[in-house]
GROMACS .gro file of C-alpha atoms in nm:
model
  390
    1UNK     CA    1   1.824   2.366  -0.142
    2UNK     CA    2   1.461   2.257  -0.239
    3UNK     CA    3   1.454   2.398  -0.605
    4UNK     CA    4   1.498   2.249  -0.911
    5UNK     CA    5   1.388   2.295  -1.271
    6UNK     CA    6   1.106   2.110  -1.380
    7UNK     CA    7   0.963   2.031  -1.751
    8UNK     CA    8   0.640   2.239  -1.859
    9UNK     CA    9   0.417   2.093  -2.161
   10UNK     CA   10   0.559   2.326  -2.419
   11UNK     CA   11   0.917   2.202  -2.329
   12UNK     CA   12   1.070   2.448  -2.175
   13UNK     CA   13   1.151   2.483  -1.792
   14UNK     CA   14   1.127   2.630  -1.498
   15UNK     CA   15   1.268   2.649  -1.177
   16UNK     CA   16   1.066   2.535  -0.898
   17UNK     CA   17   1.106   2.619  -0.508
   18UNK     CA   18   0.897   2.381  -0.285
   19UNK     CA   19   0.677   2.555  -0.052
   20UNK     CA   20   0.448   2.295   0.093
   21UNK     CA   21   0.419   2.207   0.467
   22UNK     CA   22   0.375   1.857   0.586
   23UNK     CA   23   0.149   1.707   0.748
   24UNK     CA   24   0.183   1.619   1.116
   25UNK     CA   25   0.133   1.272   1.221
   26UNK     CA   26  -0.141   1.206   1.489
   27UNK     CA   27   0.002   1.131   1.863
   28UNK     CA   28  -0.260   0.857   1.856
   29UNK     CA   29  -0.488   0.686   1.601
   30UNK     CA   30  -0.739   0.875   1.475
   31UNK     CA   31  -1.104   0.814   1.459
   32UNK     CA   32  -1.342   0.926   1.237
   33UNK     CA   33  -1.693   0.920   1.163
   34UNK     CA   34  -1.671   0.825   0.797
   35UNK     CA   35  -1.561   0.425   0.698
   36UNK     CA   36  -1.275   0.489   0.548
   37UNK     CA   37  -1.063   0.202   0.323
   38UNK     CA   38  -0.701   0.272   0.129
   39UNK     CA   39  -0.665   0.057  -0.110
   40UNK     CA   40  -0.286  -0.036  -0.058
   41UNK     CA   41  -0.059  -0.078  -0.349
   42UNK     CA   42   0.225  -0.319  -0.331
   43UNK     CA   43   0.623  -0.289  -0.345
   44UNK     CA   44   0.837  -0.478  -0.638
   45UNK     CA   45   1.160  -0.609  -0.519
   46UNK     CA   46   1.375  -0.452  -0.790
   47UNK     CA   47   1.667  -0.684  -0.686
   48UNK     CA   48   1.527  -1.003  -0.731
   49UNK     CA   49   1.298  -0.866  -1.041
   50UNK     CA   50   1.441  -1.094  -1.287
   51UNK     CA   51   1.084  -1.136  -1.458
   52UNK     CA   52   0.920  -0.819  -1.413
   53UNK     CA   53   0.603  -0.873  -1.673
   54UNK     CA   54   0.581  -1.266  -1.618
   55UNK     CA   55   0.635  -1.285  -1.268
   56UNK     CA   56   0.692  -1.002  -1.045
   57UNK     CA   57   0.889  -1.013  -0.755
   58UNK     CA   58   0.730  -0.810  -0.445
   59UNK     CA   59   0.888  -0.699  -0.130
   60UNK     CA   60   0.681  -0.831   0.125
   61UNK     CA   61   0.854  -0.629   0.416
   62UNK     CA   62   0.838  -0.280   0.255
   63UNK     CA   63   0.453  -0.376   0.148
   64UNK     CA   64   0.376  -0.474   0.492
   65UNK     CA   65   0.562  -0.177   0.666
   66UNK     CA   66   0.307   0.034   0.405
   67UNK     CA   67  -0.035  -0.106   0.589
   68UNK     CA   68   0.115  -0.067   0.939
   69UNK     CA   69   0.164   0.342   0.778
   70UNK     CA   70  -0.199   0.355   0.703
   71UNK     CA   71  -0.283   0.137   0.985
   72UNK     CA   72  -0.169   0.415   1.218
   73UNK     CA   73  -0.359   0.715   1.027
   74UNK     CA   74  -0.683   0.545   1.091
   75UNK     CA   75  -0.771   0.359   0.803
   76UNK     CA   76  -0.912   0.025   0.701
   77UNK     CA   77  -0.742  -0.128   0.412
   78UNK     CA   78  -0.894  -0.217   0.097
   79UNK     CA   79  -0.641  -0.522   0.059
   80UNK     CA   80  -0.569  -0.680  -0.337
   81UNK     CA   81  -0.740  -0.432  -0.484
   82UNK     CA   82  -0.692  -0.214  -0.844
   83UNK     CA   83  -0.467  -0.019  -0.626
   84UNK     CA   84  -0.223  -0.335  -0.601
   85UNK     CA   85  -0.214  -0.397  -0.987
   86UNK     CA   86  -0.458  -0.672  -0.982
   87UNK     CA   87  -0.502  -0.841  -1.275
   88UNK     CA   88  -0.232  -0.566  -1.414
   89UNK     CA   89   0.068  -0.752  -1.267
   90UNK     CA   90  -0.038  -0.936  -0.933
   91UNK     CA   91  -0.153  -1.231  -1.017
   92UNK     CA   92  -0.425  -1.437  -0.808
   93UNK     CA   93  -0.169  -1.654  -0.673
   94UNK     CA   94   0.043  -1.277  -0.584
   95UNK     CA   95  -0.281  -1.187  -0.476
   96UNK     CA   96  -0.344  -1.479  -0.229
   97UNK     CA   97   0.014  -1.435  -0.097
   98UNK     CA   98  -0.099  -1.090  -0.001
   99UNK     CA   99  -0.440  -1.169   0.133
  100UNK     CA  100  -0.256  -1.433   0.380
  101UNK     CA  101  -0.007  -1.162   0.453
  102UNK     CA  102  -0.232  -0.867   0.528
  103UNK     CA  103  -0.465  -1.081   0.713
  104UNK     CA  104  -0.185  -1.215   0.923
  105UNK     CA  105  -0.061  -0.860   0.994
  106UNK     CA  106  -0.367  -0.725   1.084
  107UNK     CA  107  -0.385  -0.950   1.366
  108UNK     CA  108  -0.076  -0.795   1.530
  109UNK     CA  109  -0.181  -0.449   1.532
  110UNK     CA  110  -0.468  -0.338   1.755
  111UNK     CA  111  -0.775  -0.218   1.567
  112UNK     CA  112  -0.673  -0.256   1.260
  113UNK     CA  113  -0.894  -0.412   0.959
  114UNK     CA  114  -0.927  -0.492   0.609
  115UNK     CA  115  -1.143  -0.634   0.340
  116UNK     CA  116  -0.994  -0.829   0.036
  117UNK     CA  117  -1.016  -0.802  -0.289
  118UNK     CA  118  -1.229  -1.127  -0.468
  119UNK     CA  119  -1.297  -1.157  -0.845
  120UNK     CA  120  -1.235  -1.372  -1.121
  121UNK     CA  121  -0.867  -1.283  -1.301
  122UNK     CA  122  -0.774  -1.664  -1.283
  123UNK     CA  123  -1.014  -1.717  -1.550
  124UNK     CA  124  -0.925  -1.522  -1.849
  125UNK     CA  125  -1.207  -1.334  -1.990
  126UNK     CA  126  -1.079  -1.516  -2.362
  127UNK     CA  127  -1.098  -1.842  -2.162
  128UNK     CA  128  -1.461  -1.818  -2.045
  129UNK     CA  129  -1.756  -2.026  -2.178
  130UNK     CA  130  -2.037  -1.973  -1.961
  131UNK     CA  131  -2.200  -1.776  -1.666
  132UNK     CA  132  -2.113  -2.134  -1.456
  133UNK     CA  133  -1.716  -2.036  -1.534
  134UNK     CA  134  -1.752  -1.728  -1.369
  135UNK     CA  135  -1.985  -1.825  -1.082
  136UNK     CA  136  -1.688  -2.101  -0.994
  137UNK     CA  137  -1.406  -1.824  -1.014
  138UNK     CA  138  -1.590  -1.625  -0.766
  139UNK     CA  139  -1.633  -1.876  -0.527
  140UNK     CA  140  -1.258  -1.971  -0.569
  141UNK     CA  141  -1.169  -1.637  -0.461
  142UNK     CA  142  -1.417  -1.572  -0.196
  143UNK     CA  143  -1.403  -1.949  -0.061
  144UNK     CA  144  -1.028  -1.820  -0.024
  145UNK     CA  145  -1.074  -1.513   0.159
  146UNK     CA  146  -1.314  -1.645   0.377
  147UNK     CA  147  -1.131  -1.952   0.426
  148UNK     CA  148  -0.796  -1.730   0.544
  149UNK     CA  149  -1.065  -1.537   0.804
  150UNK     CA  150  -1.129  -1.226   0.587
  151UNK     CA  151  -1.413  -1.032   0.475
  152UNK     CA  152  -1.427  -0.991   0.041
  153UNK     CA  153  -1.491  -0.719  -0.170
  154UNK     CA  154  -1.622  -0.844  -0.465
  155UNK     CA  155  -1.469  -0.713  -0.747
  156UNK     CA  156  -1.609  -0.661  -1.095
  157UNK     CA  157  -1.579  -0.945  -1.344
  158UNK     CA  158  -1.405  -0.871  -1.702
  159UNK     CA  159  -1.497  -1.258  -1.757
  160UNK     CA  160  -1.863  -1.206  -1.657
  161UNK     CA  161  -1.859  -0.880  -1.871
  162UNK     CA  162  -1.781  -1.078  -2.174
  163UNK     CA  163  -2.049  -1.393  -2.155
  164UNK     CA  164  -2.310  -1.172  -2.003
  165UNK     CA  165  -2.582  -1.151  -2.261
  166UNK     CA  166  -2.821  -0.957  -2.053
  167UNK     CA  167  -2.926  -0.826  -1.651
  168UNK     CA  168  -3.044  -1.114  -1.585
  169UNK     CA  169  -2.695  -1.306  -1.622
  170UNK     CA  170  -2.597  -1.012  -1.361
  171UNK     CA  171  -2.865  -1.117  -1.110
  172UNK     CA  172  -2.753  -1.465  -1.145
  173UNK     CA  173  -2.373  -1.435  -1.026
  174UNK     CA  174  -2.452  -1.196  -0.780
  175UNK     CA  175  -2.731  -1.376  -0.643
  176UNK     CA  176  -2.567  -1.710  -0.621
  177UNK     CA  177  -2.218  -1.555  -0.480
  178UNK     CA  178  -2.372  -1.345  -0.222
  179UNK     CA  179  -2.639  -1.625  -0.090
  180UNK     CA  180  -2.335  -1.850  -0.033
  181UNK     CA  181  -2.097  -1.542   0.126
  182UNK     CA  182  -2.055  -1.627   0.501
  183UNK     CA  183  -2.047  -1.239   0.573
  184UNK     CA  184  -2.175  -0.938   0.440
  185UNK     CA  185  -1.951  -0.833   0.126
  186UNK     CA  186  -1.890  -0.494  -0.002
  187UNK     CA  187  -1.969  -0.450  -0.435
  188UNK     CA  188  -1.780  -0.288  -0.656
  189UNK     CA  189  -1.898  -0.086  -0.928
  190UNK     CA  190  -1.600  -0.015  -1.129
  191UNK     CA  191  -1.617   0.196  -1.472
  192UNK     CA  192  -1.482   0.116  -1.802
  193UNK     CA  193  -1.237   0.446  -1.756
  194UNK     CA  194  -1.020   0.199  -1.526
  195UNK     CA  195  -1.101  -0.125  -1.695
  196UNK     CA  196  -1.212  -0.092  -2.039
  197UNK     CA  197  -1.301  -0.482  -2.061
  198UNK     CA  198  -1.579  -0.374  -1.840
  199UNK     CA  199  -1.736  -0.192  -2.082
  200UNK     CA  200  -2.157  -0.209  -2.011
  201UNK     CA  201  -2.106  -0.362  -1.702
  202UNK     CA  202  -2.512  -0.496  -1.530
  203UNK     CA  203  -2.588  -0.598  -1.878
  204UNK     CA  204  -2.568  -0.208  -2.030
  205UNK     CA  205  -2.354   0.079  -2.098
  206UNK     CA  206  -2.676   0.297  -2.032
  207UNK     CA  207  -2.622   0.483  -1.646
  208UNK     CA  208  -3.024   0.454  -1.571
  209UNK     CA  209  -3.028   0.104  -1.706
  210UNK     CA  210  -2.712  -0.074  -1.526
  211UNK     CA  211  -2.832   0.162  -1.202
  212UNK     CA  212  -3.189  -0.010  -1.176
  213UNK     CA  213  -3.019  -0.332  -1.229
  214UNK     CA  214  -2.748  -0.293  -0.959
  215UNK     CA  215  -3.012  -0.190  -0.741
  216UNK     CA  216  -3.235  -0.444  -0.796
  217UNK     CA  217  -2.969  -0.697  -0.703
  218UNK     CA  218  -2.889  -0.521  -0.383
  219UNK     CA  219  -3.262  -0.519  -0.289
  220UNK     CA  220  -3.299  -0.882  -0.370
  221UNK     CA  221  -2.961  -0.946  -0.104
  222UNK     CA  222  -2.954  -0.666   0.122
  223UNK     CA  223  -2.864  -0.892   0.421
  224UNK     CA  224  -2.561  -0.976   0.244
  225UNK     CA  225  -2.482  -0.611   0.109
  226UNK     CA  226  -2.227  -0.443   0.350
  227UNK     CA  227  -2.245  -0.158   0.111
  228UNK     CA  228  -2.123  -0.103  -0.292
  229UNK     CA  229  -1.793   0.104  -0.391
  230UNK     CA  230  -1.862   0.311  -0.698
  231UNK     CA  231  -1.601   0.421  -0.914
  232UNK     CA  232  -1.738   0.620  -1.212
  233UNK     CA  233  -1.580   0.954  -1.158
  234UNK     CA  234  -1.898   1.138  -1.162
  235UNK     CA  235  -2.048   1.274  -0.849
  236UNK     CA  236  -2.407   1.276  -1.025
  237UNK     CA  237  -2.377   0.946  -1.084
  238UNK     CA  238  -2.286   0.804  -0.738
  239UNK     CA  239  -2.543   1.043  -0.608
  240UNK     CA  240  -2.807   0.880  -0.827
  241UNK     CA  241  -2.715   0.528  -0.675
  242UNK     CA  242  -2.661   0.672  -0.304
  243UNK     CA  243  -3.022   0.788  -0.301
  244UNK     CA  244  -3.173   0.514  -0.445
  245UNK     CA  245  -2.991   0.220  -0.189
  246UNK     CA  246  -3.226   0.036   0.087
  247UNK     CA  247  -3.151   0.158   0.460
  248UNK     CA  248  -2.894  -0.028   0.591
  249UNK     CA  249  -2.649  -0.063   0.263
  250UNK     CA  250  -2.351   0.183   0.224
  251UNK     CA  251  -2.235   0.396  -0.018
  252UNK     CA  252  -1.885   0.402  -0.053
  253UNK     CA  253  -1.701   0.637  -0.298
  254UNK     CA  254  -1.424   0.540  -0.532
  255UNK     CA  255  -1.459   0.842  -0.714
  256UNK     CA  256  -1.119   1.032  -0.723
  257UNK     CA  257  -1.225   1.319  -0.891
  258UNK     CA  258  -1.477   1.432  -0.671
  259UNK     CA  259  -1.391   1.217  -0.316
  260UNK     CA  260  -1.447   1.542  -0.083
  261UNK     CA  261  -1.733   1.699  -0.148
  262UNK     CA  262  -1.913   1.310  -0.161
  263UNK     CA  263  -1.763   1.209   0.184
  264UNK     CA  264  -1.901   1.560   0.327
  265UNK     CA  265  -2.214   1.475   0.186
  266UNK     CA  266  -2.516   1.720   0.134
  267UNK     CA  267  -2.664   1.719   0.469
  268UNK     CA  268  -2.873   1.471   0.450
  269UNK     CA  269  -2.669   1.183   0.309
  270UNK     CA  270  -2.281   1.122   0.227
  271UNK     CA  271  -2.081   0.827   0.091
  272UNK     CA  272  -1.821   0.648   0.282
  273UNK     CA  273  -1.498   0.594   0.132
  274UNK     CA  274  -1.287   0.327  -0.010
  275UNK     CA  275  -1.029   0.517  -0.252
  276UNK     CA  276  -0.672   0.435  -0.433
  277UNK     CA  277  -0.554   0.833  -0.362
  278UNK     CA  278  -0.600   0.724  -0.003
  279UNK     CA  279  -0.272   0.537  -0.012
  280UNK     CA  280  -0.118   0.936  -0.164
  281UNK     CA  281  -0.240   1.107   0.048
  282UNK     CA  282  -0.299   0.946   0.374
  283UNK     CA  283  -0.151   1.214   0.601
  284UNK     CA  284  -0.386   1.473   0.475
  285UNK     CA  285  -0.695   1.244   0.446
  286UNK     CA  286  -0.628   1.125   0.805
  287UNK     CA  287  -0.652   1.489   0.923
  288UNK     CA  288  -0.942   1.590   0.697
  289UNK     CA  289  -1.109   1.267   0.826
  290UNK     CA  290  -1.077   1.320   1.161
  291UNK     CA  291  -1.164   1.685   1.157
  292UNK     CA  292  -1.483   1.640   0.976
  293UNK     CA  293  -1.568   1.343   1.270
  294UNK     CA  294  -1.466   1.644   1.523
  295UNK     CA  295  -1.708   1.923   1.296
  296UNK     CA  296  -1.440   2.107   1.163
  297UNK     CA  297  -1.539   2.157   0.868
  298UNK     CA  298  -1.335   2.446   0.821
  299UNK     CA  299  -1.015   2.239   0.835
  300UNK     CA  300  -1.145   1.975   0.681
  301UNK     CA  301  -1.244   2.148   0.336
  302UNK     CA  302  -0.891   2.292   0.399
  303UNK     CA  303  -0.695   1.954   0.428
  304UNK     CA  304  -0.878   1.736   0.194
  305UNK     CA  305  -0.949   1.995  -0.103
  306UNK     CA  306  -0.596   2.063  -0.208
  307UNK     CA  307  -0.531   1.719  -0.267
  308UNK     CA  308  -0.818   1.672  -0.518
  309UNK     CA  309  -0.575   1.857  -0.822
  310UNK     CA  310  -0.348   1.616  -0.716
  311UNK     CA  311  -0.584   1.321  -0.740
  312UNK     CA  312  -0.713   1.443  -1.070
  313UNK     CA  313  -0.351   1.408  -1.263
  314UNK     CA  314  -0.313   1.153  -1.036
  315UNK     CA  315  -0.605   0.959  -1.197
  316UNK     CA  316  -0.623   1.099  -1.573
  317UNK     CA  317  -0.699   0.947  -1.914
  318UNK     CA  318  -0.532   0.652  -1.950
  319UNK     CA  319  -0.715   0.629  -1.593
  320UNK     CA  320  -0.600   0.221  -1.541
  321UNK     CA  321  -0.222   0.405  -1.481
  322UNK     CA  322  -0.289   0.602  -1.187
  323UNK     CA  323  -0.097   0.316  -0.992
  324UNK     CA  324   0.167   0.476  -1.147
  325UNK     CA  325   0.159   0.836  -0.960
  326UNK     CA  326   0.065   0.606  -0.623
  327UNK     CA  327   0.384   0.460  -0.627
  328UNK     CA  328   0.603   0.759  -0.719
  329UNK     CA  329   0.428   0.962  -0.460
  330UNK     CA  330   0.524   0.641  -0.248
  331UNK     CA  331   0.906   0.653  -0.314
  332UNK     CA  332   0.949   1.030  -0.286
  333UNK     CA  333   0.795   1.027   0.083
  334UNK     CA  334   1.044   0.757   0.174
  335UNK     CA  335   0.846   0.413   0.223
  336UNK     CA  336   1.015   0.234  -0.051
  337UNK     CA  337   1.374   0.262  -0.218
  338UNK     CA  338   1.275   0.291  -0.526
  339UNK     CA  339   1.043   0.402  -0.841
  340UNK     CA  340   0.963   0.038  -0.955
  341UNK     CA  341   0.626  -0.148  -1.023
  342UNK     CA  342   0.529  -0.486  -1.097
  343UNK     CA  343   0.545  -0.540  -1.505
  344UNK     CA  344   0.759  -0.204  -1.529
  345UNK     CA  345   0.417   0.019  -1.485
  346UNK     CA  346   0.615   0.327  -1.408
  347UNK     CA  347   0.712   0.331  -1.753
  348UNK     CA  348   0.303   0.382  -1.845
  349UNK     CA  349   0.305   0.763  -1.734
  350UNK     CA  350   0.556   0.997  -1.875
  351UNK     CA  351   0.802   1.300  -1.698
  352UNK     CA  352   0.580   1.511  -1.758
  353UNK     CA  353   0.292   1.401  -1.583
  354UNK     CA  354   0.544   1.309  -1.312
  355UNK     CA  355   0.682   1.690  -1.255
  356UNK     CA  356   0.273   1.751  -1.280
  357UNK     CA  357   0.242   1.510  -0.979
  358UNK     CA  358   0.532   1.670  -0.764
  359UNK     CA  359   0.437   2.048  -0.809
  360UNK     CA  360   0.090   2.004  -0.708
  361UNK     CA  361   0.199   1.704  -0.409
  362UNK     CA  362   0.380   2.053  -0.288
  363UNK     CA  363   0.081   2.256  -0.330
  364UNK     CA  364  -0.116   2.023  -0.121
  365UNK     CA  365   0.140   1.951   0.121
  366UNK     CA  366   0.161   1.593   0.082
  367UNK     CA  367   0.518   1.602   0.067
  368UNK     CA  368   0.641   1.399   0.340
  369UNK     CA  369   0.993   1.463   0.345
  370UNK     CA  370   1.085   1.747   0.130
  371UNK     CA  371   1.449   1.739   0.125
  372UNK     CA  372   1.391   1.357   0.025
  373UNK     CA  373   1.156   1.412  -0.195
  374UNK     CA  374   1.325   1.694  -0.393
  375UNK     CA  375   1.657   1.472  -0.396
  376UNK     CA  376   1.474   1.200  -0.553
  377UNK     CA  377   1.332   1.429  -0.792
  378UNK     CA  378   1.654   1.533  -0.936
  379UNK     CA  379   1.807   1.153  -0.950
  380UNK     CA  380   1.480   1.146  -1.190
  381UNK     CA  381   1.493   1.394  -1.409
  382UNK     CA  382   1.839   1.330  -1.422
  383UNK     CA  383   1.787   0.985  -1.562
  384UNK     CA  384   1.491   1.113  -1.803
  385UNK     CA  385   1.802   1.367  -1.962
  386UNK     CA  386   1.717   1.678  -1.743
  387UNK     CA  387   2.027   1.801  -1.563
  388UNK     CA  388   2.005   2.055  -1.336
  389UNK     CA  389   2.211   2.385  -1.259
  390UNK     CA  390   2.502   2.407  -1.073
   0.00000   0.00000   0.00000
């Protein structure tokens, strides 16, 4: 029976009845008319965890059998991204294991893609001296991704945050990194919300200021620009820097607050996506996606909106956790065993946000496998001292 009583913030509860529907998988890989990238999260290995915080094991198979999942729903995959607990328990040398992986993978599946994840976490922002440090951990990275056959995402720097004195130290990296980049490589304009060491990233924690900035470095290496990822959960904001990008550069939203009205776009211009709730909610962002490609607009407001709610709890203050509510919503549709991250991270959100998480993953039907999904529920809240009626 799919009901079960459920903590409410003033610590009482309630009994809960599911009442979602899930959603159908396509007979065939969809296509849409929107670039779409999850950024994948990866699976610990719980039984050979012996060193959870200093060195995380991962289970390649289950993490592998998650891309083919997303893979099949249409999307590209943002590979060693946040999403994967860079710098926030993979390591670089995790994170090259993964790269190899995913790249490998991708060659056995037809149509499939992916773009990796390249920044600097081998240098530790404490360890830096100079801009040179940083330039040579970004050409570490992307000399490895290119090296492997992949195509980099260039992630922000918390190293280059902290010995950047000004916008000019900005134009330098950038400049040098993407005049030596073999192919066109996506930016990444991530806010201090996820990564507080990135605090007045582009040399200011003015909007206007870092925007002219970023701009002005795309300009100066648009042939190398695929496009820039924003991720300042602010719709304003990434409108601001999607009107103001040459012809020919993307805009590609990593804003999980507002992801569905910005990949509808305003009629005249939209952003493309590359998004962490992606890995959530693929099922309904595969349907959305394709509908809008098909002008459905109807059904794809109708698909994609619920999940925003979601997304938002999802993706609340302390916003770096959200890997957190990835994962669980992960285990409770079946495509891992367990509720486990790399350096514990599932113990960074509490029950209550979880029960948050699973009432509105009903609401939006993103419930896989209900029966599953309430069952796991239970062995939850039983652990966390919740017991529930016979």
């Amino acid at each position: 029976m799919n009901s079960l009583l459920l903590p409410r913030q003033d610590g009482s509860l309630e009994k809960y009845r599911l009442r979602g529907t899930p959603i159908a998988r396509p007979d065939a890989v969809p296509r849409f008319n929107r670039i779409a990238y999850a950024a994948a999260h990866v699976v610990s290995d719980p039984l050979r965890d012996a060193d959870p915080w200093g060195n995380p094991a991962i289970d390649w198979e289950a993490t592998m059998a998650f891309r083919h999942h997303l893979w099949g729903l249409g999307f590209k995959i943002a590979e060693a991204m946040d999403t994967a607990q860079r710098g926030m328990g993979l390591s670089w040398a995790g994170a090259q294991q993964l790269i190899r992986r995913s790249l490998a993978e991708a060659k056995s599946v037809p149509g499939a893609d992916l773009a990796c994840g390249a920044g600097t976490d081998q240098l530790s922002p404490a360890e830096a001296r100079s801009i040179e440090d940083v330039i040579a951990a970004y050409e570490e990275q992307i000399g490895f991704v290119e090296g492997e056959g992949g195509r980099a995402i260039m992630m922000a720097s918390r190293a280059l945050a902290r010995v950047a004195r000004s916008a000019d130290d900005y134009r330098r990296v950038y400049g040098r990194i993407l005049a030596q980049a073999k192919d066109k490589v996506v930016l990444h304009w991530l806010g201090d919300m996820f990564d507080p060491q990135l605090k007045g990233y582009w040399g200011s924690e003015n909007f206007e200021e870092a925007l002219a900035t970023v701009l002005s470095i795309i300009g100066e290496n648009s042939a190398k620009v695929e496009g820039i990822k924003i991720s300042l959960l602010d719709n304003v904001k990434e409108v601001a820097l999607r009107n103001g990008l040459p012809d020919g550069v993307l805009c590609f939203t990593g804003d999980d607050f507002n992801y569905a009205e910005l990949i509808e776009g305003d009629g005249e211009r939209y952003s493309h996506a590359l998004l962490g709730i992606f890995d959530a909610v693929a099922p309904s962002a595969s349907k959305a996606l394709a509908a809008l490609a098909a002008g459905d607009f109807s059904t794809f407001r109708g698909t994609i909106e619920p999940t925003v709610p979601l997304s938002r709890k999802i993706f609340e203050a302390p916003t770096q956790y959200y890997k957190a509510g990835v994962v669980f919503l992960a285990w409770l549709n079946g495509h891992q065993r367990h509720f486990t991250l790399p350096s514990g991270l599932q113990s960074a959100r509490g029950l209550l946000h979880y029960a948050d998480i699973f009432r509105l993953a009903d609401q939006a039907n993103v419930l896989d496998k209900p029966d599953l999904a309430a069952a796991r529920m239970r062995n939850l809240l039983a652990v966390l001292g919740v017991e529930q009626a016979d």
